[in-house]
mmCIF file of C-alpha atoms in Angstrom:
data_model
loop_
_atom_site.group_PDB
_atom_site.id
_atom_site.type_symbol
_atom_site.label_atom_id
_atom_site.label_comp_id
_atom_site.label_asym_id
_atom_site.label_seq_id
_atom_site.Cartn_x
_atom_site.Cartn_y
_atom_site.Cartn_z
ATOM 1 C CA MET B 1108 132.334 119.871 125.032
ATOM 2 C CA THR B 1109 130.978 122.827 126.947
ATOM 3 C CA PRO B 1110 127.816 122.346 129.007
ATOM 4 C CA ILE B 1111 124.519 123.366 127.455
ATOM 5 C CA GLN B 1112 122.509 125.865 129.433
ATOM 6 C CA VAL B 1113 118.776 126.550 129.032
ATOM 7 C CA LEU B 1114 118.234 130.309 129.140
ATOM 8 C CA HIS B 1115 114.476 130.608 128.522
ATOM 9 C CA GLY B 1116 111.512 128.281 128.847
ATOM 10 C CA GLN B 1117 110.968 124.866 130.356
ATOM 11 C CA PRO B 1118 112.017 122.234 127.789
ATOM 12 C CA THR B 1119 110.777 118.699 128.227
ATOM 13 C CA PRO B 1120 113.275 115.836 128.572
ATOM 14 C CA GLU B 1121 112.400 114.771 125.009
ATOM 15 C CA GLU B 1122 113.225 118.231 123.656
ATOM 16 C CA LEU B 1123 116.537 118.277 125.525
ATOM 17 C CA ALA B 1124 117.377 114.809 124.206
ATOM 18 C CA THR B 1125 116.617 115.965 120.658
ATOM 19 C CA VAL B 1126 118.864 119.009 120.982
ATOM 20 C CA LEU B 1127 121.686 116.932 122.445
ATOM 21 C CA ALA B 1128 121.374 114.362 119.649
ATOM 22 C CA VAL B 1129 121.664 117.101 117.021
ATOM 23 C CA VAL B 1130 124.665 118.709 118.731
ATOM 24 C CA GLN B 1131 126.450 115.362 119.109
ATOM 25 C CA SER B 1132 125.818 114.352 115.497
ATOM 26 C CA ARG B 1133 127.187 117.660 114.220
ATOM 27 C CA ALA B 1134 130.279 117.276 116.401
ATOM 28 C CA ALA B 1135 130.818 113.739 115.110
ATOM 29 C CA THR B 1136 130.425 114.919 111.509
ATOM 30 C CA ARG B 1137 133.000 117.659 112.028
ATOM 31 C CA ALA B 1138 135.432 115.249 113.674
ATOM 32 C CA ALA B 1139 135.060 112.780 110.812
ATOM 33 C CA ALA B 1140 135.588 115.512 108.228
ATOM 34 C CA ALA B 1141 138.696 116.739 110.042
ATOM 35 C CA ALA B 1142 140.134 113.227 110.215
ATOM 36 C CA GLU B 1143 139.418 112.663 106.528
ATOM 37 C CA ALA B 1144 140.957 115.980 105.491
ATOM 38 C CA SER B 1145 144.157 115.429 107.445
ATOM 39 C CA GLY B 1146 145.344 112.602 105.155
ATOM 40 C CA PRO B 1147 148.203 110.280 105.945
ATOM 41 C CA ALA B 1148 150.608 111.251 108.705
ATOM 42 C CA SER B 1149 153.666 110.987 106.477
ATOM 43 C CA ALA B 1150 154.640 109.850 103.013
ATOM 44 C CA TRP B 1151 157.251 107.580 104.598
ATOM 45 C CA THR B 1152 154.481 105.266 105.706
ATOM 46 C CA ALA B 1153 153.546 104.547 102.098
ATOM 47 C CA ARG B 1154 155.060 101.173 101.270
ATOM 48 C CA SER B 1155 155.228 101.941 97.566
ATOM 49 C CA LEU B 1156 157.697 104.768 98.226
ATOM 50 C CA ARG B 1157 160.063 102.506 100.174
ATOM 51 C CA ARG B 1158 160.087 99.738 97.582
ATOM 52 C CA LEU B 1159 163.507 98.769 96.246
ATOM 53 C CA PRO B 1160 163.950 98.660 92.482
ATOM 54 C CA ALA B 1161 163.415 95.264 90.925
ATOM 55 C CA PRO B 1162 166.177 93.722 88.845
ATOM 56 C CA GLY B 1163 165.613 93.925 85.139
ATOM 57 C CA PRO B 1164 166.912 95.372 81.894
ATOM 58 C CA HIS B 1165 166.537 98.987 83.073
ATOM 59 C CA ALA B 1166 167.568 98.546 86.719
ATOM 60 C CA TRP B 1167 170.753 100.546 86.127
ATOM 61 C CA ARG B 1168 168.613 103.718 85.977
ATOM 62 C CA THR B 1169 167.771 103.374 89.643
ATOM 63 C CA SER B 1170 171.269 102.442 90.792
ATOM 64 C CA LEU B 1171 172.023 105.996 91.957
ATOM 65 C CA TRP B 1172 168.717 106.585 93.719
ATOM 66 C CA PRO B 1173 169.129 107.305 97.434
ATOM 67 C CA ARG B 1174 168.268 104.367 99.658
#
C-alpha cells in the first residue's frame, strides 16, 4: 500500500484514523472479491472428476475412458 499524504489542512488523529479505516476496508473488500472471482486453481483438484467408475450393469460404457 502506498503511503497516504495530507496535502491541505490539519486533520485530527480521529479524522486520519477514519480515512485509514475506510481505505483499509475497501482494500479488503477488493481482495476478497478477487479471491472469490478467481475460483478453484484447477479442475484436477475436484475429487468428483478423479473418481473411478463404480462396477454395475453399465460399467462397460466407462471402460475406455482415460484414467
